[in-house]
XYZ file of C-alpha atoms in Angstrom:
364
model
C 101.661 -78.307 93.104
C 98.548 -78.478 90.925
C 96.854 -82.475 91.164
C 96.621 -83.803 87.980
C 94.417 -87.204 86.569
C 95.661 -89.099 83.349
C 92.387 -90.675 81.676
C 93.863 -93.027 79.131
C 97.289 -92.846 80.371
C 99.295 -95.035 78.074
C 102.994 -95.533 78.852
C 102.971 -91.663 79.881
C 103.926 -89.284 77.553
C 100.907 -86.814 79.111
C 102.528 -87.110 82.501
C 105.541 -87.223 81.528
C 105.789 -83.601 80.817
C 103.337 -82.211 83.264
C 105.060 -83.411 86.030
C 108.457 -82.229 84.902
C 106.677 -78.317 84.901
C 105.916 -79.693 88.368
C 102.257 -81.241 88.368
C 101.789 -84.158 90.885
C 100.400 -87.746 89.008
C 97.759 -89.005 91.912
C 96.082 -91.137 90.013
C 96.145 -92.827 85.680
C 93.663 -94.555 84.012
C 94.867 -97.488 81.422
C 92.994 -100.464 80.763
C 95.859 -102.756 79.020
C 97.548 -103.936 81.594
C 100.967 -104.606 79.763
C 100.758 -100.955 79.168
C 100.099 -100.192 82.708
C 103.182 -101.803 83.359
C 105.662 -99.709 81.391
C 103.855 -96.496 82.857
C 104.168 -98.938 86.786
C 107.774 -98.774 86.296
C 108.346 -95.333 85.422
C 105.974 -93.482 87.156
C 105.851 -96.101 90.839
C 104.792 -92.970 93.050
C 101.601 -92.924 91.388
C 98.122 -94.917 91.482
C 97.456 -96.555 88.755
C 93.983 -97.887 88.194
C 94.458 -100.719 85.785
C 91.021 -100.831 84.549
C 88.246 -100.337 81.637
C 86.974 -96.663 81.619
C 83.306 -97.487 82.226
C 83.965 -99.565 85.242
C 86.422 -96.460 86.939
C 83.523 -93.714 85.656
C 80.297 -96.350 88.260
C 82.957 -96.272 90.632
C 84.024 -94.443 92.548
C 87.741 -93.337 91.934
C 87.339 -89.736 92.093
C 84.902 -87.208 93.055
C 84.882 -83.591 93.354
C 87.551 -81.451 93.546
C 90.147 -84.612 93.631
C 92.612 -82.990 90.397
C 93.538 -79.310 89.837
C 93.516 -80.988 86.106
C 92.743 -83.953 84.399
C 94.216 -85.132 80.661
C 94.072 -87.575 78.365
C 92.799 -88.411 74.802
C 90.443 -90.980 74.682
C 90.068 -92.417 71.307
C 88.168 -91.576 68.436
C 86.973 -94.638 66.438
C 83.231 -94.152 67.779
C 82.803 -90.762 66.570
C 80.705 -91.921 64.430
C 76.893 -90.221 64.725
C 75.800 -88.934 61.559
C 73.297 -85.535 60.770
C 70.499 -84.580 62.856
C 70.855 -86.876 65.219
C 73.696 -86.051 66.874
C 72.832 -83.298 69.548
C 70.215 -86.404 70.183
C 72.302 -88.843 70.444
C 75.522 -88.301 70.132
C 77.007 -88.935 74.149
C 74.458 -91.128 74.231
C 75.451 -93.980 72.133
C 77.706 -96.410 73.139
C 80.410 -96.389 70.315
C 81.599 -93.698 72.080
C 82.152 -94.908 75.662
C 85.416 -93.929 76.127
C 84.810 -89.886 75.368
C 81.684 -90.051 77.487
C 83.594 -91.471 80.709
C 86.152 -89.586 80.000
C 83.358 -86.294 79.435
C 81.785 -87.857 82.600
C 85.095 -88.048 85.085
C 86.018 -84.189 84.717
C 81.613 -82.937 85.015
C 82.281 -85.210 88.420
C 85.892 -83.830 89.469
C 85.115 -80.332 88.119
C 88.630 -79.660 87.710
C 90.348 -76.113 86.757
C 91.410 -76.995 83.694
C 91.223 -79.839 81.753
C 93.234 -81.059 78.023
C 92.487 -83.716 75.433
C 94.564 -84.543 72.928
C 93.551 -86.296 69.929
C 93.896 -87.064 65.729
C 93.084 -83.570 63.463
C 90.582 -85.595 61.738
C 88.597 -85.024 64.733
C 87.499 -81.288 63.427
C 86.497 -82.536 60.514
C 84.208 -86.152 60.850
C 80.712 -85.386 60.104
C 80.765 -81.950 58.469
C 82.851 -80.874 62.313
C 79.673 -81.999 63.363
C 81.058 -84.349 66.500
C 83.806 -81.577 67.018
C 80.611 -78.726 67.642
C 78.910 -80.896 69.979
C 82.132 -81.279 72.159
C 82.838 -78.180 72.587
C 79.009 -77.920 72.786
C 79.383 -80.369 75.776
C 82.075 -78.857 77.937
C 81.148 -74.770 77.674
C 77.218 -75.578 78.607
C 76.622 -74.449 82.187
C 73.672 -76.943 82.339
C 75.576 -80.220 80.446
C 78.531 -78.988 82.871
C 76.019 -79.110 86.284
C 76.662 -75.034 86.320
C 80.330 -75.515 85.611
C 81.003 -74.887 82.405
C 84.525 -74.374 80.710
C 85.815 -71.602 77.753
C 87.392 -74.231 75.636
C 90.737 -73.686 72.854
C 91.816 -75.197 70.798
C 94.892 -75.452 68.448
C 96.324 -77.835 65.788
C 99.768 -78.742 66.480
C 102.982 -80.169 64.798
C 105.603 -81.745 66.462
C 108.424 -80.074 64.573
C 107.366 -76.968 66.008
C 108.078 -77.977 69.030
C 111.869 -78.811 68.442
C 110.351 -81.982 67.429
C 111.707 -84.039 64.686
C 108.525 -85.303 63.305
C 105.827 -84.867 61.131
C 103.087 -85.379 64.447
C 100.312 -82.751 63.993
C 97.304 -83.039 66.561
C 94.243 -81.994 68.132
C 94.613 -80.073 71.537
C 91.492 -79.548 73.181
C 91.822 -77.099 76.134
C 89.127 -76.463 78.373
C 89.596 -73.569 81.577
C 86.526 -72.646 84.534
C 89.059 -68.832 83.378
C 88.492 -67.214 80.158
C 92.080 -65.953 79.144
C 93.540 -64.729 75.316
C 93.916 -68.336 74.782
C 96.893 -67.217 72.394
C 98.451 -64.803 74.781
C 98.495 -67.004 77.244
C 100.714 -69.777 74.737
C 103.155 -67.000 73.631
C 103.323 -66.582 77.196
C 104.648 -70.574 77.945
C 106.974 -70.522 75.147
C 108.779 -67.335 76.664
C 108.836 -69.164 80.273
C 110.426 -71.817 78.145
C 112.755 -70.531 75.677
C 114.465 -68.639 79.424
C 114.767 -72.011 80.547
C 115.624 -73.885 77.385
C 116.902 -71.241 74.848
C 116.994 -74.029 72.316
C 113.354 -75.921 72.422
C 111.477 -75.091 70.104
C 114.759 -75.067 67.701
C 114.394 -77.489 64.196
C 115.922 -81.356 64.880
C 116.365 -83.980 62.269
C 117.047 -87.644 63.012
C 120.451 -86.662 62.859
C 120.360 -84.489 65.945
C 117.672 -87.053 67.648
C 119.942 -90.447 67.392
C 123.214 -89.684 65.951
C 125.369 -89.970 69.040
C 123.458 -94.179 69.406
C 125.856 -96.535 68.633
C 125.069 -99.696 66.915
C 121.336 -102.385 68.178
C 122.236 -104.574 70.552
C 120.863 -108.251 71.365
C 120.053 -107.030 75.083
C 118.800 -103.722 74.128
C 121.030 -102.307 76.641
C 124.025 -99.881 75.865
C 126.343 -97.359 77.329
C 124.873 -94.443 77.527
C 126.669 -92.480 75.523
C 127.952 -89.139 75.543
C 125.327 -85.578 74.378
C 126.225 -83.999 71.258
C 123.056 -82.035 70.247
C 120.991 -79.688 72.086
C 117.868 -82.329 71.589
C 120.547 -85.075 72.781
C 121.665 -83.011 75.834
C 117.693 -82.564 76.613
C 116.982 -85.878 76.921
C 119.660 -87.077 78.791
C 119.718 -88.635 81.344
C 123.045 -89.553 83.776
C 122.451 -93.259 84.498
C 125.116 -96.021 83.476
C 123.238 -97.927 80.262
C 120.358 -96.899 78.827
C 117.883 -99.640 77.794
C 115.337 -101.110 74.708
C 118.661 -100.044 72.062
C 117.748 -103.865 70.260
C 117.225 -104.130 66.045
C 113.155 -106.225 64.481
C 114.884 -108.966 63.186
C 113.597 -108.960 59.834
C 114.140 -111.655 57.102
C 116.704 -112.018 54.517
C 113.785 -111.001 51.474
C 113.169 -107.589 53.381
C 116.917 -106.761 53.954
C 117.355 -107.784 50.282
C 114.633 -104.823 49.934
C 116.232 -101.970 52.047
C 119.151 -101.835 50.432
C 118.280 -100.577 47.489
C 116.959 -98.075 48.659
C 118.460 -94.926 49.732
C 117.603 -91.312 51.395
C 114.363 -90.430 51.343
C 113.505 -92.987 48.522
C 110.878 -96.097 49.359
C 108.928 -98.861 47.831
C 109.058 -97.305 44.220
C 112.807 -98.347 43.894
C 111.697 -101.342 44.299
C 111.041 -104.196 41.046
C 108.142 -105.213 42.404
C 104.174 -105.183 43.648
C 104.833 -104.536 47.005
C 101.150 -104.926 48.720
C 100.900 -102.899 51.512
C 98.530 -100.205 52.998
C 100.863 -97.464 53.086
C 102.041 -95.026 50.959
C 104.962 -94.888 52.496
C 106.418 -97.951 52.731
C 109.751 -99.490 52.843
C 110.707 -95.613 53.527
C 114.402 -94.525 54.757
C 114.513 -91.861 56.723
C 117.286 -88.812 55.491
C 119.887 -88.359 58.207
C 119.014 -84.399 57.906
C 115.144 -83.964 57.838
C 112.453 -85.602 61.109
C 111.189 -88.188 59.720
C 107.595 -88.805 59.414
C 104.970 -89.572 62.581
C 105.845 -92.318 64.330
C 103.146 -95.332 64.846
C 102.511 -97.926 66.387
C 104.225 -99.924 63.655
C 107.638 -98.333 63.430
C 109.565 -101.712 63.525
C 107.357 -103.115 61.029
C 109.604 -101.604 56.541
C 106.175 -102.171 55.242
C 104.444 -99.888 58.069
C 105.407 -96.551 56.801
C 109.127 -95.101 56.607
C 110.831 -96.152 58.842
C 114.423 -97.891 58.037
C 116.996 -96.005 59.399
C 119.142 -93.590 57.656
C 121.936 -95.752 57.305
C 121.576 -99.404 58.090
C 119.181 -102.124 56.895
C 116.424 -102.228 59.405
C 113.608 -100.607 61.135
C 114.580 -97.334 63.714
C 114.825 -99.728 67.223
C 112.437 -98.614 70.207
C 115.013 -96.396 71.443
C 116.007 -94.779 68.609
C 112.004 -94.216 68.100
C 111.239 -93.264 71.631
C 114.128 -90.105 71.152
C 112.175 -89.083 67.845
C 109.043 -89.127 70.263
C 111.061 -87.084 72.933
C 111.028 -89.494 75.535
C 114.423 -89.176 77.579
C 116.310 -91.948 78.021
C 116.115 -92.779 81.036
C 112.418 -94.294 80.275
C 112.428 -97.713 80.312
C 109.817 -99.122 78.367
C 108.535 -102.935 79.566
C 106.707 -105.654 77.471
C 107.031 -108.122 74.364
C 108.316 -106.170 70.629
C 105.125 -105.424 69.753
C 103.708 -103.806 72.775
C 106.279 -100.986 72.660
C 106.060 -100.537 69.642
C 102.373 -99.803 70.465
C 103.123 -97.486 73.235
C 105.503 -95.685 71.523
C 103.742 -95.113 68.653
C 100.317 -93.835 70.281
C 102.005 -91.954 73.115
C 101.456 -87.890 72.623
C 105.114 -86.521 73.027
C 106.869 -85.497 76.381
C 107.914 -82.311 74.858
C 104.726 -81.213 73.284
C 103.038 -82.279 77.752
C 105.029 -80.595 79.295
C 104.592 -76.920 77.239
C 100.756 -77.481 77.466
C 101.416 -77.429 81.825
C 103.075 -75.062 81.417
C 100.249 -72.841 79.235
C 98.033 -74.191 81.941
C 101.169 -72.679 84.525
C 100.102 -69.454 82.343
C 96.100 -69.702 82.297
C 95.989 -70.392 86.200
C 98.622 -67.521 86.820
C 96.588 -64.952 84.622
């Protein structure tokens, strides 16, 4: 068993996959207390540090050899250095502190490997200079105090991992081992096939949420019998599951939803909808994957999140299914907080695959 630290842990999507693959998460860091509460609810065995990453970096929370793996996705809003300044000032720009402290902790702990998850746009930010600088920092012997990493990266699509949504993300993996990365990626797939033959099959919205009953006032429902392979993968043996509560919509919003068919959106409405999202008031189709689940899946104007056959947006449990969270995972907090937790999470099926990739790298 290898020990892992989860930085920027959120509600625990990355942790879930690593735990499933046999890792022990020894510490997790999350700044937002309401989000950390969901993590603690589901992983009481993990030491959760609820604090700003700047304070965590300065304090003695982590030491050389504290963990074998570090995982996490530092938000990238501050990656804004440009031109000739980038090599000189990127790591010291206060706007990039989230990444800087992730880097500092990796540098101090010196794990066997690390995983960073981020938006795919990071590859092209500032004509690729940001990404080049990140690769340089981790692979430089000088910058890493004599412990440089071999850095590998891929843009991954959720649908290719048997997840019913169009999410794409950049995955960066650093390892102290120099391995043929495409080969270990393939070996991880083969290992998963052996245990879960249906893991990578295409999944539709119906495959994901088709067996869920009508939402309830308190969000609790009797645990439905899983029908599809995807439902079986996420199923649990609890008597009831939670978070299946619908959003209360205005009469105006409901009247709008009634006019929209499968795969259609606000363009079917004879009115001017003020929304920055091109898929506003979009209805999901039963026989296709969903679009990317975002933090606004509870809002009709937030994107294509209307239930395929009911005039409401999808519930947190339905969004969690589409994100590949297991049915026994409990989300706590206010409705808005829960939407943020689910929308910002790394899908646990992707996390599990990445953990298996690390296994193969270490085994190589």
